[in-house]
């Protein structure tokens, strides 16, 4: 039976550390403000945005909301981002994705000042990550590194396999694992004989976005398994990219869904907001 990696507890620990740091900054007259921009009312985005604002309130970070209608033009959104870039009051800018189809997401991400890019999506942040310069880290992979470190799991010299190659999770995950001196393999939807690759992993990170796709047959006995997926099963219960019950019996440690990676993403967003004023 595996150790359950408790993202809820670890994210609370990080948020409490940040709360103390924010209190100390306030004592020196420094306030932090995150601008949260949402276009339209996608139900999942509403939940994420609300959770981010709640975390801000808990830590003592001000959040400024910008709720724009679905029909907002790309020019209008770019104008808002430009205004927030130049605002002395705003330290971090978050534009919740996905954006409506008529807006070019890459163009919006590139318009955000790299100094306020708390999502870590700007090409400057991505470049800094790959060459090992300090900068904003993509929140989900940074959260996974913290989950492992704070659970006493070393990555140094380990065989790590990342399944999924998105710009938000898979690619930055590989860069961060390399920074921790892991040997990293990236697998994805075109990988042949995926199980042969995943069974090599001491640490397996699953971010493929397919409900309960990875079962125990893909996992080496005693591996650590991190599940980035978030889906609803046939009974409308939240589940991930792995078949949890099977893998729980075979792995040495595993993250649950919910309560694993999810809360860590928000904790690391909060860390990036504090980082914006630490710099
Ligand atoms: N949509 C889903 N995840 C994220 C995220 O981490 N940041 C932003 N801005 N949008 C998202």
mmCIF file of C-alpha atoms and ligand atoms in Angstrom:
data_model
loop_
_atom_site.group_PDB
_atom_site.id
_atom_site.type_symbol
_atom_site.label_atom_id
_atom_site.label_comp_id
_atom_site.label_asym_id
_atom_site.label_seq_id
_atom_site.Cartn_x
_atom_site.Cartn_y
_atom_site.Cartn_z
ATOM 1 C CA UNK A 1 0.000 0.000 0.000
ATOM 2 C CA UNK A 2 1.235 3.431 -0.942
ATOM 3 C CA UNK A 3 1.894 6.548 1.086
ATOM 4 C CA UNK A 4 -0.819 9.086 0.206
ATOM 5 C CA UNK A 5 0.783 12.386 -0.824
ATOM 6 C CA UNK A 6 -1.491 14.959 0.812
ATOM 7 C CA UNK A 7 -1.638 18.042 -1.421
ATOM 8 C CA UNK A 8 -4.254 19.659 0.763
ATOM 9 C CA UNK A 9 -2.016 19.571 3.833
ATOM 10 C CA UNK A 10 1.165 20.559 1.979
ATOM 11 C CA UNK A 11 -0.551 23.435 0.154
ATOM 12 C CA UNK A 12 -1.898 24.713 3.496
ATOM 13 C CA UNK A 13 1.643 24.564 4.925
ATOM 14 C CA UNK A 14 2.944 26.664 1.985
ATOM 15 C CA UNK A 15 0.046 29.135 2.200
ATOM 16 C CA UNK A 16 0.703 29.588 5.935
ATOM 17 C CA UNK A 17 4.395 30.275 5.255
ATOM 18 C CA UNK A 18 3.392 32.826 2.589
ATOM 19 C CA UNK A 19 0.822 34.421 4.924
ATOM 20 C CA UNK A 20 3.586 35.035 7.490
ATOM 21 C CA UNK A 21 5.839 36.498 4.775
ATOM 22 C CA UNK A 22 3.034 38.737 3.471
ATOM 23 C CA UNK A 23 2.316 39.942 7.037
ATOM 24 C CA UNK A 24 6.005 40.848 7.439
ATOM 25 C CA UNK A 25 5.976 42.684 4.079
ATOM 26 C CA UNK A 26 2.871 44.617 5.173
ATOM 27 C CA UNK A 27 4.786 45.639 8.300
ATOM 28 C CA UNK A 28 7.304 47.258 5.935
ATOM 29 C CA UNK A 29 4.481 48.999 4.030
ATOM 30 C CA UNK A 30 4.565 46.578 1.058
ATOM 31 C CA UNK A 31 1.182 45.367 -0.273
ATOM 32 C CA UNK A 32 0.714 42.765 -3.000
ATOM 33 C CA UNK A 33 -2.030 42.948 -5.620
ATOM 34 C CA UNK A 34 -2.997 40.273 -8.160
ATOM 35 C CA UNK A 35 -5.167 41.289 -11.143
ATOM 36 C CA UNK A 36 -7.446 38.393 -12.139
ATOM 37 C CA UNK A 37 -8.887 38.656 -15.650
ATOM 38 C CA UNK A 38 -11.694 36.344 -16.749
ATOM 39 C CA UNK A 39 -13.394 36.419 -20.139
ATOM 40 C CA UNK A 40 -16.880 34.853 -20.222
ATOM 41 C CA UNK A 41 -18.393 32.585 -17.588
ATOM 42 C CA UNK A 42 -17.033 29.096 -18.333
ATOM 43 C CA UNK A 43 -18.152 27.109 -15.227
ATOM 44 C CA UNK A 44 -14.778 25.419 -14.632
ATOM 45 C CA UNK A 45 -12.952 28.761 -15.005
ATOM 46 C CA UNK A 46 -15.359 30.355 -12.488
ATOM 47 C CA UNK A 47 -14.475 27.654 -9.919
ATOM 48 C CA UNK A 48 -10.707 28.059 -10.510
ATOM 49 C CA UNK A 49 -10.863 31.863 -10.409
ATOM 50 C CA UNK A 50 -12.904 31.816 -7.184
ATOM 51 C CA UNK A 51 -10.429 29.446 -5.540
ATOM 52 C CA UNK A 52 -7.544 31.723 -6.566
ATOM 53 C CA UNK A 53 -9.303 34.779 -5.102
ATOM 54 C CA UNK A 54 -10.058 32.868 -1.882
ATOM 55 C CA UNK A 55 -6.375 31.907 -1.554
ATOM 56 C CA UNK A 56 -5.404 35.581 -2.039
ATOM 57 C CA UNK A 57 -7.797 36.615 0.745
ATOM 58 C CA UNK A 58 -6.403 33.914 3.076
ATOM 59 C CA UNK A 59 -2.797 34.996 2.546
ATOM 60 C CA UNK A 60 -3.463 38.735 2.606
ATOM 61 C CA UNK A 61 -2.907 39.438 -1.091
ATOM 62 C CA UNK A 62 -5.341 41.901 -2.658
ATOM 63 C CA UNK A 63 -7.125 40.546 -5.743
ATOM 64 C CA UNK A 64 -8.603 42.869 -8.350
ATOM 65 C CA UNK A 65 -11.250 41.245 -10.579
ATOM 66 C CA UNK A 66 -11.803 42.034 -14.231
ATOM 67 C CA UNK A 67 -14.794 40.103 -15.601
ATOM 68 C CA UNK A 68 -15.186 40.710 -19.316
ATOM 69 C CA UNK A 69 -18.010 39.516 -21.587
ATOM 70 C CA UNK A 70 -17.443 36.675 -24.074
ATOM 71 C CA UNK A 71 -17.703 39.149 -26.961
ATOM 72 C CA UNK A 72 -14.826 41.346 -25.754
ATOM 73 C CA UNK A 73 -12.421 42.012 -28.646
ATOM 74 C CA UNK A 74 -8.761 41.025 -28.666
ATOM 75 C CA UNK A 75 -7.851 44.743 -28.862
ATOM 76 C CA UNK A 76 -9.885 45.520 -25.735
ATOM 77 C CA UNK A 77 -8.258 42.670 -23.817
ATOM 78 C CA UNK A 78 -4.785 43.758 -24.986
ATOM 79 C CA UNK A 79 -5.586 47.313 -23.865
ATOM 80 C CA UNK A 80 -6.532 46.043 -20.384
ATOM 81 C CA UNK A 81 -3.333 43.977 -20.122
ATOM 82 C CA UNK A 82 -1.327 47.045 -21.169
ATOM 83 C CA UNK A 83 -3.028 49.143 -18.493
ATOM 84 C CA UNK A 84 -2.308 46.474 -15.826
ATOM 85 C CA UNK A 85 1.324 46.207 -17.019
ATOM 86 C CA UNK A 86 1.744 49.928 -16.338
ATOM 87 C CA UNK A 87 -0.207 50.008 -13.047
ATOM 88 C CA UNK A 88 2.101 50.586 -10.071
ATOM 89 C CA UNK A 89 -0.520 49.010 -7.808
ATOM 90 C CA UNK A 90 -0.680 45.654 -9.639
ATOM 91 C CA UNK A 91 2.178 43.172 -9.013
ATOM 92 C CA UNK A 92 0.833 40.108 -10.832
ATOM 93 C CA UNK A 93 -1.484 39.555 -13.812
ATOM 94 C CA UNK A 94 -3.459 36.367 -14.347
ATOM 95 C CA UNK A 95 -5.574 35.927 -17.485
ATOM 96 C CA UNK A 96 -7.631 32.785 -16.939
ATOM 97 C CA UNK A 97 -7.494 30.326 -19.856
ATOM 98 C CA UNK A 98 -9.089 29.144 -22.072
ATOM 99 C CA UNK A 99 -10.054 32.340 -23.901
ATOM 100 C CA UNK A 100 -12.824 32.469 -26.523
ATOM 101 C CA UNK A 101 -11.814 31.265 -30.010
ATOM 102 C CA UNK A 102 -11.706 34.778 -31.547
ATOM 103 C CA UNK A 103 -8.870 35.764 -29.169
ATOM 104 C CA UNK A 104 -5.291 34.613 -29.830
ATOM 105 C CA UNK A 105 -4.165 33.173 -26.466
ATOM 106 C CA UNK A 106 -0.458 33.297 -27.343
ATOM 107 C CA UNK A 107 -0.744 36.975 -28.219
ATOM 108 C CA UNK A 108 -2.341 37.737 -24.833
ATOM 109 C CA UNK A 109 0.266 35.692 -22.916
ATOM 110 C CA UNK A 110 3.087 37.526 -24.733
ATOM 111 C CA UNK A 111 1.477 40.900 -23.962
ATOM 112 C CA UNK A 112 1.753 40.348 -20.178
ATOM 113 C CA UNK A 113 4.898 41.942 -18.765
ATOM 114 C CA UNK A 114 7.410 39.183 -17.823
ATOM 115 C CA UNK A 115 7.799 41.052 -14.497
ATOM 116 C CA UNK A 116 4.112 40.373 -13.678
ATOM 117 C CA UNK A 117 3.777 36.928 -15.348
ATOM 118 C CA UNK A 118 2.694 34.996 -12.232
ATOM 119 C CA UNK A 119 1.445 32.053 -14.351
ATOM 120 C CA UNK A 120 4.959 31.616 -15.778
ATOM 121 C CA UNK A 121 3.564 31.216 -19.319
ATOM 122 C CA UNK A 122 5.443 34.070 -21.050
ATOM 123 C CA UNK A 123 8.248 32.915 -23.400
ATOM 124 C CA UNK A 124 10.720 34.939 -21.267
ATOM 125 C CA UNK A 125 9.689 32.973 -18.142
ATOM 126 C CA UNK A 126 9.885 29.687 -20.086
ATOM 127 C CA UNK A 127 13.357 30.578 -21.412
ATOM 128 C CA UNK A 128 14.595 31.525 -17.940
ATOM 129 C CA UNK A 129 13.336 28.191 -16.605
ATOM 130 C CA UNK A 130 15.217 26.182 -19.250
ATOM 131 C CA UNK A 131 18.537 27.996 -18.772
ATOM 132 C CA UNK A 132 18.257 27.908 -14.973
ATOM 133 C CA UNK A 133 17.827 31.665 -14.379
ATOM 134 C CA UNK A 134 15.523 32.832 -11.577
ATOM 135 C CA UNK A 135 12.013 33.670 -12.827
ATOM 136 C CA UNK A 136 8.355 32.769 -12.486
ATOM 137 C CA UNK A 137 7.756 29.006 -12.608
ATOM 138 C CA UNK A 138 4.695 27.387 -14.135
ATOM 139 C CA UNK A 139 2.490 26.701 -11.108
ATOM 140 C CA UNK A 140 1.429 23.046 -11.526
ATOM 141 C CA UNK A 141 4.921 21.600 -12.146
ATOM 142 C CA UNK A 142 6.415 23.833 -9.428
ATOM 143 C CA UNK A 143 3.727 22.490 -7.085
ATOM 144 C CA UNK A 144 4.647 18.891 -7.962
ATOM 145 C CA UNK A 145 8.313 19.562 -7.096
ATOM 146 C CA UNK A 146 7.166 20.884 -3.692
ATOM 147 C CA UNK A 147 4.888 17.843 -3.158
ATOM 148 C CA UNK A 148 7.842 15.520 -3.730
ATOM 149 C CA UNK A 149 10.357 17.520 -1.666
ATOM 150 C CA UNK A 150 7.996 18.000 1.258
ATOM 151 C CA UNK A 151 7.133 14.277 1.214
ATOM 152 C CA UNK A 152 10.837 13.438 1.547
ATOM 153 C CA UNK A 153 11.097 12.049 -2.015
ATOM 154 C CA UNK A 154 14.422 12.915 -3.674
ATOM 155 C CA UNK A 155 14.580 13.317 -7.453
ATOM 156 C CA UNK A 156 18.389 13.283 -7.681
ATOM 157 C CA UNK A 157 19.523 10.551 -10.099
ATOM 158 C CA UNK A 158 16.019 9.053 -10.328
ATOM 159 C CA UNK A 159 14.376 7.831 -13.536
ATOM 160 C CA UNK A 160 11.462 10.236 -14.032
ATOM 161 C CA UNK A 161 8.928 9.775 -16.804
ATOM 162 C CA UNK A 162 6.538 12.606 -17.719
ATOM 163 C CA UNK A 163 3.519 11.522 -19.761
ATOM 164 C CA UNK A 164 2.114 14.572 -21.594
ATOM 165 C CA UNK A 165 3.923 17.416 -23.380
ATOM 166 C CA UNK A 166 1.765 20.499 -22.833
ATOM 167 C CA UNK A 167 3.344 23.933 -22.440
ATOM 168 C CA UNK A 168 1.615 24.341 -19.071
ATOM 169 C CA UNK A 169 2.546 21.025 -17.413
ATOM 170 C CA UNK A 170 4.611 18.452 -19.353
ATOM 171 C CA UNK A 171 7.390 20.621 -20.785
ATOM 172 C CA UNK A 172 8.058 22.786 -17.689
ATOM 173 C CA UNK A 173 7.807 19.626 -15.540
ATOM 174 C CA UNK A 174 10.701 18.098 -17.485
ATOM 175 C CA UNK A 175 12.788 21.278 -17.039
ATOM 176 C CA UNK A 176 12.167 21.367 -13.271
ATOM 177 C CA UNK A 177 12.991 17.666 -12.830
ATOM 178 C CA UNK A 178 16.266 18.213 -14.713
ATOM 179 C CA UNK A 179 17.039 21.048 -12.315
ATOM 180 C CA UNK A 180 16.618 18.513 -9.487
ATOM 181 C CA UNK A 181 19.168 16.237 -11.216
ATOM 182 C CA UNK A 182 16.673 13.593 -12.359
ATOM 183 C CA UNK A 183 17.027 11.571 -15.561
ATOM 184 C CA UNK A 184 13.957 12.633 -17.524
ATOM 185 C CA UNK A 185 12.011 10.890 -20.283
ATOM 186 C CA UNK A 186 9.036 12.567 -21.950
ATOM 187 C CA UNK A 187 6.294 10.392 -23.376
ATOM 188 C CA UNK A 188 3.117 11.453 -25.176
ATOM 189 C CA UNK A 189 0.253 10.332 -27.395
ATOM 190 C CA UNK A 190 2.598 9.235 -30.228
ATOM 191 C CA UNK A 191 4.929 7.229 -27.945
ATOM 192 C CA UNK A 192 5.153 3.569 -28.990
ATOM 193 C CA UNK A 193 4.698 0.901 -26.303
ATOM 194 C CA UNK A 194 4.074 3.498 -23.622
ATOM 195 C CA UNK A 195 4.026 0.928 -20.795
ATOM 196 C CA UNK A 196 7.627 -0.069 -21.537
ATOM 197 C CA UNK A 197 8.692 3.534 -20.910
ATOM 198 C CA UNK A 198 6.447 4.223 -17.885
ATOM 199 C CA UNK A 199 7.508 0.961 -16.182
ATOM 200 C CA UNK A 200 11.072 2.299 -16.033
ATOM 201 C CA UNK A 201 9.976 5.237 -13.891
ATOM 202 C CA UNK A 202 10.965 5.630 -10.245
ATOM 203 C CA UNK A 203 8.775 8.746 -10.396
ATOM 204 C CA UNK A 204 5.915 8.796 -12.916
ATOM 205 C CA UNK A 205 4.139 12.095 -13.639
ATOM 206 C CA UNK A 206 0.869 11.588 -15.512
ATOM 207 C CA UNK A 207 -0.566 14.618 -17.339
ATOM 208 C CA UNK A 208 -2.311 13.213 -20.396
ATOM 209 C CA UNK A 209 -5.833 14.491 -19.837
ATOM 210 C CA UNK A 210 -7.441 11.072 -20.386
ATOM 211 C CA UNK A 211 -9.698 9.752 -17.662
ATOM 212 C CA UNK A 212 -8.251 6.780 -15.706
ATOM 213 C CA UNK A 213 -5.923 5.904 -18.609
ATOM 214 C CA UNK A 214 -2.883 4.699 -16.636
ATOM 215 C CA UNK A 215 -3.538 1.459 -14.742
ATOM 216 C CA UNK A 216 -1.200 -0.690 -12.612
ATOM 217 C CA UNK A 217 0.174 -2.350 -15.781
ATOM 218 C CA UNK A 218 2.008 0.889 -16.617
ATOM 219 C CA UNK A 219 3.635 1.212 -13.186
ATOM 220 C CA UNK A 220 6.755 -0.355 -11.636
ATOM 221 C CA UNK A 221 6.337 -1.887 -8.164
ATOM 222 C CA UNK A 222 7.269 0.769 -5.574
ATOM 223 C CA UNK A 223 7.182 3.754 -7.972
ATOM 224 C CA UNK A 224 5.997 7.222 -6.959
ATOM 225 C CA UNK A 225 2.991 8.269 -9.082
ATOM 226 C CA UNK A 226 1.783 11.870 -9.491
ATOM 227 C CA UNK A 227 -1.630 12.349 -11.134
ATOM 228 C CA UNK A 228 -2.259 15.745 -12.767
ATOM 229 C CA UNK A 229 -5.616 14.760 -14.337
ATOM 230 C CA UNK A 230 -9.012 16.075 -13.267
ATOM 231 C CA UNK A 231 -12.158 14.422 -14.617
ATOM 232 C CA UNK A 232 -15.603 13.192 -13.523
ATOM 233 C CA UNK A 233 -16.236 9.442 -13.445
ATOM 234 C CA UNK A 234 -19.547 7.746 -14.399
ATOM 235 C CA UNK A 235 -20.889 8.501 -10.888
ATOM 236 C CA UNK A 236 -19.920 12.193 -11.276
ATOM 237 C CA UNK A 237 -17.109 11.757 -8.728
ATOM 238 C CA UNK A 238 -13.803 13.561 -9.360
ATOM 239 C CA UNK A 239 -11.021 11.305 -10.657
ATOM 240 C CA UNK A 240 -7.676 11.629 -12.411
ATOM 241 C CA UNK A 241 -5.653 10.177 -15.292
ATOM 242 C CA UNK A 242 -4.776 7.031 -13.273
ATOM 243 C CA UNK A 243 -6.758 4.066 -11.970
ATOM 244 C CA UNK A 244 -6.178 5.065 -8.369
ATOM 245 C CA UNK A 245 -7.209 1.912 -6.443
ATOM 246 C CA UNK A 246 -4.945 -0.404 -8.488
ATOM 247 C CA UNK A 247 -1.972 1.941 -8.366
ATOM 248 C CA UNK A 248 -2.424 2.595 -4.630
ATOM 249 C CA UNK A 249 -1.697 -1.134 -4.085
ATOM 250 C CA UNK A 250 1.434 -1.150 -6.270
ATOM 251 C CA UNK A 251 3.113 2.250 -5.811
ATOM 252 C CA UNK A 252 5.183 3.447 -2.835
ATOM 253 C CA UNK A 253 3.504 6.887 -2.923
ATOM 254 C CA UNK A 254 0.654 8.387 -4.930
ATOM 255 C CA UNK A 255 -1.369 11.611 -5.161
ATOM 256 C CA UNK A 256 -5.156 11.465 -4.833
ATOM 257 C CA UNK A 257 -7.691 13.375 -6.966
ATOM 258 C CA UNK A 258 -9.013 15.606 -5.510
ATOM 259 C CA UNK A 259 -6.552 16.762 -2.839
ATOM 260 C CA UNK A 260 -3.280 16.035 -4.646
ATOM 261 C CA UNK A 261 -1.812 18.288 -7.326
ATOM 262 C CA UNK A 262 -4.834 20.642 -7.640
ATOM 263 C CA UNK A 263 -4.402 22.650 -4.416
ATOM 264 C CA UNK A 264 -0.650 22.917 -5.048
ATOM 265 C CA UNK A 265 -1.191 24.856 -8.298
ATOM 266 C CA UNK A 266 -2.941 27.618 -6.373
ATOM 267 C CA UNK A 267 -0.345 27.628 -3.570
ATOM 268 C CA UNK A 268 2.417 28.111 -6.165
ATOM 269 C CA UNK A 269 0.466 30.899 -7.881
ATOM 270 C CA UNK A 270 0.401 32.620 -4.487
ATOM 271 C CA UNK A 271 4.156 32.016 -4.175
ATOM 272 C CA UNK A 272 4.675 33.678 -7.575
ATOM 273 C CA UNK A 273 2.641 36.707 -6.412
ATOM 274 C CA UNK A 274 4.958 37.064 -3.402
ATOM 275 C CA UNK A 275 7.975 36.440 -5.692
ATOM 276 C CA UNK A 276 6.861 39.441 -7.780
ATOM 277 C CA UNK A 277 7.686 41.726 -4.842
ATOM 278 C CA UNK A 278 10.640 39.696 -3.461
ATOM 279 C CA UNK A 279 12.559 40.465 -6.661
HETATM 280 N N1 LIG B 1 -6.617 27.458 -16.992
HETATM 281 C C1 LIG B 1 -6.378 26.229 -16.485
HETATM 282 N N2 LIG B 1 -5.263 26.258 -15.714
HETATM 283 C C2 LIG B 1 -4.809 27.533 -15.734
HETATM 284 C C3 LIG B 1 -3.706 28.191 -15.121
HETATM 285 O O1 LIG B 1 -2.885 27.600 -14.394
HETATM 286 N N3 LIG B 1 -3.594 29.520 -15.374
HETATM 287 C C4 LIG B 1 -4.443 30.190 -16.190
HETATM 288 N N4 LIG B 1 -4.237 31.490 -16.384
HETATM 289 N N5 LIG B 1 -5.489 29.604 -16.763
HETATM 290 C C5 LIG B 1 -5.658 28.284 -16.544
#
